[in-house]
Tab-separated table of C-alpha atoms in Angstrom:
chain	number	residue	atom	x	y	z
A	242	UNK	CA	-5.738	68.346	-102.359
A	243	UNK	CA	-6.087	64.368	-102.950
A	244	UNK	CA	-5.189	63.935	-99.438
A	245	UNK	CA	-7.623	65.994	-98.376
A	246	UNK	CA	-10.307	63.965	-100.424
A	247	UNK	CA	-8.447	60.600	-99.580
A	248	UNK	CA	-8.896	61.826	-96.001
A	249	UNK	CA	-13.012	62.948	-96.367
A	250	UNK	CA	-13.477	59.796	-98.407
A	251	UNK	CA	-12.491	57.676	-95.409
A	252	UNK	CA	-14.434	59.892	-92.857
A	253	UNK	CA	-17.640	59.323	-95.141
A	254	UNK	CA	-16.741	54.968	-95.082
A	255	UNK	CA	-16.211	54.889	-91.379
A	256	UNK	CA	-19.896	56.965	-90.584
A	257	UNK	CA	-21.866	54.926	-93.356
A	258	UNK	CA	-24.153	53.197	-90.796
A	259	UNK	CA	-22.522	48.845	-90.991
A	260	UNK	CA	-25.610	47.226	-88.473
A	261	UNK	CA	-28.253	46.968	-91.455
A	262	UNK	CA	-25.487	46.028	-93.832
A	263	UNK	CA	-26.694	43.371	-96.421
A	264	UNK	CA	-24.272	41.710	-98.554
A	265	UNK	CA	-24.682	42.091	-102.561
A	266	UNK	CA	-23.118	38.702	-103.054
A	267	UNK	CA	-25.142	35.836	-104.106
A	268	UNK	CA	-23.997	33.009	-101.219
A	269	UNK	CA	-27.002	30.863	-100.911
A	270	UNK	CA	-27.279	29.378	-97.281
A	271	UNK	CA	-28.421	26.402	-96.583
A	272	UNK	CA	-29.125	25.544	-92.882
A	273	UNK	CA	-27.984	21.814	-92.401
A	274	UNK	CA	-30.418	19.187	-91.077
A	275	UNK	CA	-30.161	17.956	-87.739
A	276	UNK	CA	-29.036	14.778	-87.081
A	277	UNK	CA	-30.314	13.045	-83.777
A	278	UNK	CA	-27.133	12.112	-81.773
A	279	UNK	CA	-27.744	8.941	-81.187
A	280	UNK	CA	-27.159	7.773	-85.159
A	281	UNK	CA	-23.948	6.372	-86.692
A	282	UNK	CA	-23.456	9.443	-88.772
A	283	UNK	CA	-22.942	11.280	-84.942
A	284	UNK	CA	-21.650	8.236	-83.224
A	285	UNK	CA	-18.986	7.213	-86.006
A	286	UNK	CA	-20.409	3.853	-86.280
A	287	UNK	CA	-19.034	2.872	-89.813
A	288	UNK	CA	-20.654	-0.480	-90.143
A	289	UNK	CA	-24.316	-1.174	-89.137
A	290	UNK	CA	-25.490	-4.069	-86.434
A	291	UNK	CA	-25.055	-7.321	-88.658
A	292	UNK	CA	-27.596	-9.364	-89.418
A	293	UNK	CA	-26.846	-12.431	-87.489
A	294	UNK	CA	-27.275	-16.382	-87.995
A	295	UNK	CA	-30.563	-17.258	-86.059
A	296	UNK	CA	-29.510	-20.854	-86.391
A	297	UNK	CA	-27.420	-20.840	-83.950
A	298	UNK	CA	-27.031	-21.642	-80.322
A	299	UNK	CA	-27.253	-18.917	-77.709
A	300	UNK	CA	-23.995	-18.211	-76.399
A	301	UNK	CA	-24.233	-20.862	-73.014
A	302	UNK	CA	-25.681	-23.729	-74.744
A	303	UNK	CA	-23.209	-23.921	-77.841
A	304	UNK	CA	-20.476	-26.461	-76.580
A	305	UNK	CA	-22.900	-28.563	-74.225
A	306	UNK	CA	-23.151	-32.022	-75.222
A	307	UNK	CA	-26.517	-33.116	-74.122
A	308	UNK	CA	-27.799	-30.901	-77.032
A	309	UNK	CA	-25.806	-32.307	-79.671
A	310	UNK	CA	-27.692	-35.545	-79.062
A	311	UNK	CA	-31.229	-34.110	-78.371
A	312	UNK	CA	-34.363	-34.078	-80.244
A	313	UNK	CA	-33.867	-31.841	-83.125
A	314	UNK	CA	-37.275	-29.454	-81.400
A	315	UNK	CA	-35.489	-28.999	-78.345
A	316	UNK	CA	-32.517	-27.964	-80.206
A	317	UNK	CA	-34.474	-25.403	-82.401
A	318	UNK	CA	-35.582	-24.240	-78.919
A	319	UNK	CA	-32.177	-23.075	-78.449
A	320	UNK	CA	-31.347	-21.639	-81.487
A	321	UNK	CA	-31.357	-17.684	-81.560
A	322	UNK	CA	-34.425	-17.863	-83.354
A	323	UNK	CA	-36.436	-19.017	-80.683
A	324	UNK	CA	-35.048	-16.834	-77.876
A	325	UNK	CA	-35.510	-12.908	-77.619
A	326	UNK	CA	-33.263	-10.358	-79.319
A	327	UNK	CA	-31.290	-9.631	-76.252
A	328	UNK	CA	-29.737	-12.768	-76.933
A	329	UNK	CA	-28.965	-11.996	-80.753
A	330	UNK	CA	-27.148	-8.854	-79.126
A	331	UNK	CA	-25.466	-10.780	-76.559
A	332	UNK	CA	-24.510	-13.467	-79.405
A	333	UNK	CA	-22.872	-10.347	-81.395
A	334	UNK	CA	-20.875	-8.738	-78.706
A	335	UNK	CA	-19.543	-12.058	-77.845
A	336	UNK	CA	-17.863	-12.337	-80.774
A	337	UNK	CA	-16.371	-9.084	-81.360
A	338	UNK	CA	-15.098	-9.092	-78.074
A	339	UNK	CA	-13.347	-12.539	-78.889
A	340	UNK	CA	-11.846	-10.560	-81.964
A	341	UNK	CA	-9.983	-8.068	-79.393
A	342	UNK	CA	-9.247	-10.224	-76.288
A	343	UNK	CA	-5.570	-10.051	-74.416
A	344	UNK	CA	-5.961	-13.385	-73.510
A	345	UNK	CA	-8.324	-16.290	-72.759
A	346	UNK	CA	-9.736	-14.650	-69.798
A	347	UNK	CA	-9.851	-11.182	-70.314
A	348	UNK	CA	-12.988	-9.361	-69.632
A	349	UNK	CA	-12.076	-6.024	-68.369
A	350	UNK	CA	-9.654	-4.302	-70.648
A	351	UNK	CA	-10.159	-1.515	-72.507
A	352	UNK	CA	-10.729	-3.030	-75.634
A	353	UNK	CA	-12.952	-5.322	-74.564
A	354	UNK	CA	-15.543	-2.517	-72.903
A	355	UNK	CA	-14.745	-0.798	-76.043
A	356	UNK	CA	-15.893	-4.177	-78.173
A	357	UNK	CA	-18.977	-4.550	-75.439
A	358	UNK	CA	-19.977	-1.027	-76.381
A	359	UNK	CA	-19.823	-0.659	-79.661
A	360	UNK	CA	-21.849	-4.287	-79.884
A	361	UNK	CA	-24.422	-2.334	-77.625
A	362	UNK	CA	-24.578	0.598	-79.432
A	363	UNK	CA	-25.314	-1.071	-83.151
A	364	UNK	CA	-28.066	-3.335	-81.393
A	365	UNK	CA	-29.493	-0.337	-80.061
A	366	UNK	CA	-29.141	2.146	-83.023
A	367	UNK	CA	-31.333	-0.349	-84.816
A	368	UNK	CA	-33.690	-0.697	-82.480
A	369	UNK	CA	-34.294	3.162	-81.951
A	370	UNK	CA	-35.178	3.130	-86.035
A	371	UNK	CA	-37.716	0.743	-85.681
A	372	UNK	CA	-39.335	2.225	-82.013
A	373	UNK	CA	-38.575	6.255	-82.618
A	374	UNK	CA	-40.377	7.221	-79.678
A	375	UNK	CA	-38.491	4.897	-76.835
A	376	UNK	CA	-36.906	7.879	-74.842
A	377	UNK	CA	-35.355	5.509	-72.139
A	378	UNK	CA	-33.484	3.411	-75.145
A	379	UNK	CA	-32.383	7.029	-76.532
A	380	UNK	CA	-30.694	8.177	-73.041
A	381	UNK	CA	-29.881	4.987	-72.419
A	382	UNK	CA	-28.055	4.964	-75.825
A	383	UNK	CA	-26.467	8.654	-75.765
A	384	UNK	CA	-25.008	7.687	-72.335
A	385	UNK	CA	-22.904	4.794	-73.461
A	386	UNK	CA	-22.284	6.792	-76.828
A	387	UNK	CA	-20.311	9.334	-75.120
A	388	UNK	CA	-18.750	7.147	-72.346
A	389	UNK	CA	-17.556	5.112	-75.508
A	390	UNK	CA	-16.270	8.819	-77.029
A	391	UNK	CA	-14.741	9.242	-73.399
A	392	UNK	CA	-13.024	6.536	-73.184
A	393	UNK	CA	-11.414	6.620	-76.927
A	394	UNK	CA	-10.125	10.168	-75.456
A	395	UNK	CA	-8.452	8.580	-72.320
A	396	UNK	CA	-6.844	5.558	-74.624
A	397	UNK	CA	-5.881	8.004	-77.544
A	398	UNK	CA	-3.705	9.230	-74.971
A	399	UNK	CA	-2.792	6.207	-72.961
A	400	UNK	CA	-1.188	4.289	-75.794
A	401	UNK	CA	-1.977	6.185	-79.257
A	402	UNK	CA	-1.183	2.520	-81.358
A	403	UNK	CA	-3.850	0.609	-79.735
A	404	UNK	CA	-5.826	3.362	-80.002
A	405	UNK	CA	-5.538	3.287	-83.721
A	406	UNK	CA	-5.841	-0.714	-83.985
A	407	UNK	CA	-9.117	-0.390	-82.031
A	408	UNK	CA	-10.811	2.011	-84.538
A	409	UNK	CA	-9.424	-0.068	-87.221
A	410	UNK	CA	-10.743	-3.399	-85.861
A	411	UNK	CA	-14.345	-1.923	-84.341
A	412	UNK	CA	-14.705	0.112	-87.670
A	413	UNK	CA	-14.876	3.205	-85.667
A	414	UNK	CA	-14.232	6.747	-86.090
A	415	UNK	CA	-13.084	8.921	-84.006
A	416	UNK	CA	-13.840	12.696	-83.929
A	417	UNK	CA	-12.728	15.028	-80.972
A	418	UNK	CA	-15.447	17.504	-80.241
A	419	UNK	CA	-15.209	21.188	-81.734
A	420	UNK	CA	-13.121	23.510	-79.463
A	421	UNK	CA	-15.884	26.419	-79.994
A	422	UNK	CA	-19.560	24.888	-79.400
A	423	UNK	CA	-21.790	27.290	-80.513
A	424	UNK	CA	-25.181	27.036	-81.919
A	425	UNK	CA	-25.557	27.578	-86.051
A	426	UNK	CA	-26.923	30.985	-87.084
A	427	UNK	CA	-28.059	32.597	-90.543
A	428	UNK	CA	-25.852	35.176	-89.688
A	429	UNK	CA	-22.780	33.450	-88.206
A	430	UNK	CA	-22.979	30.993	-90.816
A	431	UNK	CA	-23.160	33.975	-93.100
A	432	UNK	CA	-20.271	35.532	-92.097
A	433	UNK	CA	-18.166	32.530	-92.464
A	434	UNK	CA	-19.292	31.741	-96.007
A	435	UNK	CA	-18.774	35.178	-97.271
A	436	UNK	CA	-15.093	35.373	-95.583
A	437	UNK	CA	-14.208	31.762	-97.287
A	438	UNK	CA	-15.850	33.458	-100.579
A	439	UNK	CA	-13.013	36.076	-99.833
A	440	UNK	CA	-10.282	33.830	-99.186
A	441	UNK	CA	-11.204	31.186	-102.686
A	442	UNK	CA	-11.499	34.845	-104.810
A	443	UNK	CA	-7.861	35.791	-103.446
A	444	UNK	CA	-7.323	32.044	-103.581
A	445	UNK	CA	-7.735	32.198	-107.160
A	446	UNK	CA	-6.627	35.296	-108.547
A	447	UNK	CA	-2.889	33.923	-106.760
A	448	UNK	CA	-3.396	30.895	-108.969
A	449	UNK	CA	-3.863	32.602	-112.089
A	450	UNK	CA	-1.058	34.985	-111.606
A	451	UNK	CA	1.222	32.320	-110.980
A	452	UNK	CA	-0.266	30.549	-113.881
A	453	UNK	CA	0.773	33.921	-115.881
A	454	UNK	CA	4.505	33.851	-114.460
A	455	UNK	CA	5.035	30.249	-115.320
A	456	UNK	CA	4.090	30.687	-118.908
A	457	UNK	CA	6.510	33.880	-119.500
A	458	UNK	CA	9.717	31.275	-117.744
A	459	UNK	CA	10.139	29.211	-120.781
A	460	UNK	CA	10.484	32.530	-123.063
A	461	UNK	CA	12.529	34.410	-120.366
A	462	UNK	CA	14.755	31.352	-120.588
A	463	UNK	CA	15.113	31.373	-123.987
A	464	UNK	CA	16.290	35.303	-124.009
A	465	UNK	CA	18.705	34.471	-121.242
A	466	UNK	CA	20.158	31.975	-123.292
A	467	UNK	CA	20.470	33.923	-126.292
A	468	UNK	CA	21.966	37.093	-124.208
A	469	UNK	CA	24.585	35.376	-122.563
A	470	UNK	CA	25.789	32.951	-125.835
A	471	UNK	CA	25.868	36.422	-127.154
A	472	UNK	CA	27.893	37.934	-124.409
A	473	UNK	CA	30.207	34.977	-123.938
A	474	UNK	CA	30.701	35.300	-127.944
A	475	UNK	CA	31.146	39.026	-128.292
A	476	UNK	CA	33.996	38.573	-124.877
A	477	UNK	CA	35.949	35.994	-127.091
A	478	UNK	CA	35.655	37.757	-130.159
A	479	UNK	CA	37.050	41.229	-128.393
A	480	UNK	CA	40.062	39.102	-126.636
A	481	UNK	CA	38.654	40.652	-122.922
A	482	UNK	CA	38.365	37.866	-119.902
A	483	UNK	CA	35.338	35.842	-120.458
A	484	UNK	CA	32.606	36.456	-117.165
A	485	UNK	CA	29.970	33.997	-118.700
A	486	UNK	CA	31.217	30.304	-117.773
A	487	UNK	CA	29.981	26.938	-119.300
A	488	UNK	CA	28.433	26.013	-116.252
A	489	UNK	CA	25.677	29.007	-116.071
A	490	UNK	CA	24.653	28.193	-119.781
A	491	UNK	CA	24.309	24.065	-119.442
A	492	UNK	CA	22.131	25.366	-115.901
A	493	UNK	CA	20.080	27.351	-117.618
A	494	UNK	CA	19.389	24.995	-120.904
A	495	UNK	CA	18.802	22.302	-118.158
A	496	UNK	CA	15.849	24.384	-116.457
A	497	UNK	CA	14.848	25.060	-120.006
A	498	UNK	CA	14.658	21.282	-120.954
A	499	UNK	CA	12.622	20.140	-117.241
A	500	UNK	CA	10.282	23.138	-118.123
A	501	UNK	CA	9.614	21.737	-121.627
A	502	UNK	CA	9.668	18.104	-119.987
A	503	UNK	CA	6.745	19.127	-117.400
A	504	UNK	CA	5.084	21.374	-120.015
A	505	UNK	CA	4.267	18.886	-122.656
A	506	UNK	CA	1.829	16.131	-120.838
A	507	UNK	CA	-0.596	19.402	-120.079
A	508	UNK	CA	-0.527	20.315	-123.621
A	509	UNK	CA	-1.507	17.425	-124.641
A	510	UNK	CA	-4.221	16.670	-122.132
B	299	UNK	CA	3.324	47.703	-79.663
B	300	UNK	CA	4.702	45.035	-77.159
B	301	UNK	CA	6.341	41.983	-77.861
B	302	UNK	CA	4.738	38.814	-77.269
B	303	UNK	CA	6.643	37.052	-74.532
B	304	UNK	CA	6.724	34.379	-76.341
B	305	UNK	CA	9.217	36.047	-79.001
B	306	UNK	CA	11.837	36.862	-76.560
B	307	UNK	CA	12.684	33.341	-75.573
B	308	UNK	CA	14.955	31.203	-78.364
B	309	UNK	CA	13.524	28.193	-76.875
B	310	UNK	CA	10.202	27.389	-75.980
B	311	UNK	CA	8.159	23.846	-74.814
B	312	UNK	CA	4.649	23.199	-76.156
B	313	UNK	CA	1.631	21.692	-76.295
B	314	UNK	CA	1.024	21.038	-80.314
B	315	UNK	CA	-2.584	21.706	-81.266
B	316	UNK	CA	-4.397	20.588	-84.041
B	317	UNK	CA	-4.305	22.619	-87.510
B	318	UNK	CA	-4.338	21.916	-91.444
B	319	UNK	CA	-1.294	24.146	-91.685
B	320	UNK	CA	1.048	21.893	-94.118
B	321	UNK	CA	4.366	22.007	-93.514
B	322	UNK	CA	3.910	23.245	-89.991
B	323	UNK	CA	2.455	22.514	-86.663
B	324	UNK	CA	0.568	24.750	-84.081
B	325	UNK	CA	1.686	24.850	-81.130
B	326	UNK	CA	0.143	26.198	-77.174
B	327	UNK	CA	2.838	27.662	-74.826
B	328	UNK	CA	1.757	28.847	-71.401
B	329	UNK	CA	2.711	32.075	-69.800
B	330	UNK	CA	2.254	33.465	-66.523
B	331	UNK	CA	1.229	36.390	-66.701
B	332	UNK	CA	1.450	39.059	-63.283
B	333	UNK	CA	-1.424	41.298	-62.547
B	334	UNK	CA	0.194	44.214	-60.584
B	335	UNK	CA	-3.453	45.016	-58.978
B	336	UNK	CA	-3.760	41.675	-57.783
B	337	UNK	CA	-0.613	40.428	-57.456
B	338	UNK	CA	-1.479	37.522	-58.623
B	339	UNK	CA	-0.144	35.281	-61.923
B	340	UNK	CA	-3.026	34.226	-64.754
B	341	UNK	CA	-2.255	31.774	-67.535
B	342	UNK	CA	-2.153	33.124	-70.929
B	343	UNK	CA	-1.597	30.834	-73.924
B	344	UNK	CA	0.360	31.885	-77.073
B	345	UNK	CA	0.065	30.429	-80.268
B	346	UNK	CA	3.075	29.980	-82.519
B	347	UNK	CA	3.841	27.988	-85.567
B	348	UNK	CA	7.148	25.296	-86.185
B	349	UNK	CA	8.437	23.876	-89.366
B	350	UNK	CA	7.865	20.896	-89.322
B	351	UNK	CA	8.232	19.366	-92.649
B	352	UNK	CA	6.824	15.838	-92.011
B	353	UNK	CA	4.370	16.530	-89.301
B	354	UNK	CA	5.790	14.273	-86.932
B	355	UNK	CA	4.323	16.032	-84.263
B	356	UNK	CA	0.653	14.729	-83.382
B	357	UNK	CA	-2.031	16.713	-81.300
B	358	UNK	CA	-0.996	16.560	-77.843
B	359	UNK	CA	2.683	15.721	-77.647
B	360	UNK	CA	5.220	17.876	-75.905
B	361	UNK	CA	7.893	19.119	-77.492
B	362	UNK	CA	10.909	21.338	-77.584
B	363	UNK	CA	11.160	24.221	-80.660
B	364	UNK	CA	13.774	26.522	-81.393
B	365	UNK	CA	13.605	29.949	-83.013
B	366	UNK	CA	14.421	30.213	-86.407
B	367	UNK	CA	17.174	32.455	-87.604
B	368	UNK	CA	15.099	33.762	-90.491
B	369	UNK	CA	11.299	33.837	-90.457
B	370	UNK	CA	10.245	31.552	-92.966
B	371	UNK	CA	6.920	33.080	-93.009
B	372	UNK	CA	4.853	35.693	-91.451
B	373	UNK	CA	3.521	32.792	-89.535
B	374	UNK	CA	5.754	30.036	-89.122
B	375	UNK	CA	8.750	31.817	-86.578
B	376	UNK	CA	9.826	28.358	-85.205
B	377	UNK	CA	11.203	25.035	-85.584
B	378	UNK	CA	10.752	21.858	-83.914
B	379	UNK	CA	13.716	20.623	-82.520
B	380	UNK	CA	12.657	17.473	-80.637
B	381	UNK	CA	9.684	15.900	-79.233
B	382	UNK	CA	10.157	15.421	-75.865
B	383	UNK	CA	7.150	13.607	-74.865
B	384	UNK	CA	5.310	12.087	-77.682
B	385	UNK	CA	0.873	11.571	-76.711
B	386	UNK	CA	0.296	7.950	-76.047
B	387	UNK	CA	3.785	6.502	-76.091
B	388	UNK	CA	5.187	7.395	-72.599
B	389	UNK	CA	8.422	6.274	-71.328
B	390	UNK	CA	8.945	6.425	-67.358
B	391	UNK	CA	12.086	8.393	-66.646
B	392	UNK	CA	13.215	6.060	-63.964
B	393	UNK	CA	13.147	3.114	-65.018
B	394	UNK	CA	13.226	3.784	-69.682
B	395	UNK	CA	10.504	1.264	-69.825
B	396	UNK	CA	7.448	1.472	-71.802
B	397	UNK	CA	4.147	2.964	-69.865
B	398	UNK	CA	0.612	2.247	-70.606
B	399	UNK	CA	-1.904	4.406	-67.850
B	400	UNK	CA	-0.430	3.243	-64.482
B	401	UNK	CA	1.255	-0.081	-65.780
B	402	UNK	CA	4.361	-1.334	-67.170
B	403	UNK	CA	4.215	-2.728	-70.772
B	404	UNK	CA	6.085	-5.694	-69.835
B	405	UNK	CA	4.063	-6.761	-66.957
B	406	UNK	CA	0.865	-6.517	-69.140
B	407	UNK	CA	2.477	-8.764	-71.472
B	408	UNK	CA	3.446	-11.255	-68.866
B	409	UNK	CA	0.033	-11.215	-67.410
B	410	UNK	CA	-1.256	-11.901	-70.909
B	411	UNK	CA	1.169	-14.747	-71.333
B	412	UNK	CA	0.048	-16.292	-67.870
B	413	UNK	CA	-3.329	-16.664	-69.343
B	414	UNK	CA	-2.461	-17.588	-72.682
B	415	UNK	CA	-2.066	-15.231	-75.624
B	416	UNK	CA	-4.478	-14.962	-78.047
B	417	UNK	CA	-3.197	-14.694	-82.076
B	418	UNK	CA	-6.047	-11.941	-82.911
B	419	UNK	CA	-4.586	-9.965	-79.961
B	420	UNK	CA	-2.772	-6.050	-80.701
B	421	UNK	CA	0.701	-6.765	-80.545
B	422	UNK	CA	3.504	-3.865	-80.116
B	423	UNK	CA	6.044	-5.493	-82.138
B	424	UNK	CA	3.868	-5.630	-85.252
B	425	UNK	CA	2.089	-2.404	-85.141
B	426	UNK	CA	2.458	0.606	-87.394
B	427	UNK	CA	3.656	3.697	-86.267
B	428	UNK	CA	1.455	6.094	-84.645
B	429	UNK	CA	-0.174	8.218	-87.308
B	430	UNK	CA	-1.190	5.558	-90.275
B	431	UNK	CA	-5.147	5.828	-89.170
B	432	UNK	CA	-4.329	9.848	-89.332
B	433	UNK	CA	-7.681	11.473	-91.660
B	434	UNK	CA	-9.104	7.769	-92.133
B	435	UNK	CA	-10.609	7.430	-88.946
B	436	UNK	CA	-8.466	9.233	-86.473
B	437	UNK	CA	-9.131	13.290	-86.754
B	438	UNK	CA	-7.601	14.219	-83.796
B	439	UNK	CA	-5.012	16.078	-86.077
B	440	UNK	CA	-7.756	18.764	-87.148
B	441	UNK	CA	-9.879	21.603	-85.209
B	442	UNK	CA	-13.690	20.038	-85.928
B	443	UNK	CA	-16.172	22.424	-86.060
B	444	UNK	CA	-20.227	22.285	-86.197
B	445	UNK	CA	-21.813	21.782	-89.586
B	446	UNK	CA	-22.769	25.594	-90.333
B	447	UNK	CA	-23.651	25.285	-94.190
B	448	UNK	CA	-25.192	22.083	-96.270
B	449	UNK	CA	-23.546	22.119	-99.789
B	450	UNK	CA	-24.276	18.897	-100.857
B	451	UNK	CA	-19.911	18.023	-100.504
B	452	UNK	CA	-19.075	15.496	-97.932
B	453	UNK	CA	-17.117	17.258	-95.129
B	454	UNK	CA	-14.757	14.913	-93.132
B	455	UNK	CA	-13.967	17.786	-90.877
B	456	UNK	CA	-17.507	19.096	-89.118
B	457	UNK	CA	-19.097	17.343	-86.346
């Protein structure tokens, strides 16, 4: 008979109509703001565009003699505060490419278009915050972003070491793109909150059980201590061949002494 | 119910994959699989899991696992038993030198010390193994996904 009504009972669950299904539980979405692409939280640019020393020379002019014995205007004239930013941003990239170089004369390896880049990027991440609306800076600036990404990829996989001493030295970080791309929805997003809400609940309830065992060991260990002292006593006492050995009662007062040992620092906390 | 093809063979070469399984690494093996309309073979990926206590095995290397006697887990059938071709540290089989792209490692470095080495320069001898920037600011180790749900908790993980 409580087949039978086992049996009805699951007829009735599979025909209760799922598609207007709304969830009971109380799992508060929040959609997640968009980020443009083009900012360091998207491009992994850890540290911002320095702000640079407009005191000194631009980048042609700094070891040339005739300046270090001309009028101090004309040499203000060739400071980085008299010159447009382009030079600032040229000034920058200089130098963090000197940071990665192979050798004296290297200006094509990988590192050093990754330096040029990233040098690039930061000058241009801070200008796009101060002119919003320049849409040929913004291309211009997700272009290089992901031929940057790109090329991380193709070096990641080249030689993984440099590949890790480049993020380290450029401050970068590198994140491969998701395998599934899809667009956020209330109810996707929905779906997967309520399933992790599943999986902390079982999550939890594994924890506490365990919890519950662990507690019961150090009296379980007690009893088995006390049964088989007994045992071991009542076999010498009656003269018949003793089955409990030494060993088996020093293991378990052992575990019963690391138990004790790990228990008390959570007591006292 | 049919047995994944995968499951017949003792030993199998793969393709790891990232995942936060601890313990354990993911791993892609390609089939070929023969469609008797067509007569034609389609690539089908498996997925299986190897014990791989220290996760030496990074997102992209090649390697060699072995069936497991015992299941350790529902999951986790395999173990790795070497890694034949580790990402980003390749060895050409003629010659056992180093490989970097389409050149030797040793011919770099003599070009380098033609022009004059630079101190600041990465240098093979003195680098860390491959791993050390692993959840700092390499995450090639995990599947990213798209920030679904704002919670207020930082989360290394979405994109």
């Amino acid at each position: 008979m409580n087949k039978i009504l086992n049996h009805n009972k699951n007829i009735i669950q599979i025909t209760i109509r799922n598609y207007a299904f709304k969830s009971d539980l109380k799992i508060k979405w929040v959609r997640p703001e968009k980020i443009p692409c083009y900012k360091p939280e998207k491009s992994g640019d850890l540290s911002p565009f320095p702000k640079i020393n407009k005191s000194e020379y631009l980048h042609e002019f700094r070891k040339s003699k005739e300046l270090e014995t001309a009028d101090e205007n004309v040499k203000r004239l060739f400071t980085l505060e008299f010159n447009s930013r382009k030079y600032s941003t040229q000034f920058y990239n200089k130098r963090a490419m000197e940071e990665v170089k192979r050798h004296e004369f290297d200006t094509g390896s990988i590192e050093i278009k990754l330096a040029r880049w990233t040098g690039y990027i930061r000058a241009w991440q801070e200008a796009m915050e101060r002119f919003p609306r320049n849409k040929r800076l913004k291309v211009k600036l997700k272009e290089v972003i992901d031929m940057r990404k790109k090329h991380l990829r193709y070096l990641r996989r080249w030689d993984y070491k440099k590949f890790e001493w480049i993020l380290e030295n450029l401050n970068l970080i590198y994140k491969p793109s998701p395998t599934e791309s899809t667009w956020v929805t209330r109810k996707g997003s929905l779906v997967k909150l309520t399933d992790k809400y599943c999986a902390d609940i079982k999550k939890d309830k594994l924890e506490k059980y365990r919890y519950l065992l662990e507690a019961e060991q150090p009296a379980f260990l007690e009893e088995k201590l006390r049964t088989l002292q007994f045992i071991r006593n009542e076999q010498n006492d009656c003269g018949v061949e003793v089955t409990v050995s030494d060993d088996e009662i020093n293991k378990v007062k052992q575990l019963l002494e690391e138990l004790k040992l790990k228990r008390t620092p959570v007591e006292e906390n | 119910m049919r047995l994944p093809a995968a499951n017949k063979a003792s030993m199998l070469l793969g393709i790891c994959v990232p995942s936060l399984k601890q313990g354990a690494s993911k791993f892609k093996i390609k089939r070929l699989e023969l469609d008797s309309n067509l007569h034609m073979y389609f690539t089908k990926f498996e997925f299986v899991y190897a014990h791989d206590p220290q996760k030496q095995c990074k997102t992209g290397d090649i390697v060699l696992i072995e069936q497991l006697p015992q299941k350790l887990t529902m999951l986790i059938t395999h173990g790795v038993k070497e890694i034949i071709y580790p990402l980003g540290d390749v060895t050409c089989p003629l010659t056992n030198k180093k490989v970097v792209a389409s050149k030797y490692r040793d011919h770099i470095d003599a070009i380098n010390k033609v022009y004059g080495e630079r101190p600041g320069a990465f240098n093979y001898k003195n680098a860390p193994q491959r791993g050390w920037q692993e959840d700092k600011k390499d995450f090639s180790h995990v599947d990213t996904y798209i920030k679904y749900h704002d919670d207020g908790t930082e989360q290394p993980y979405a994109v």
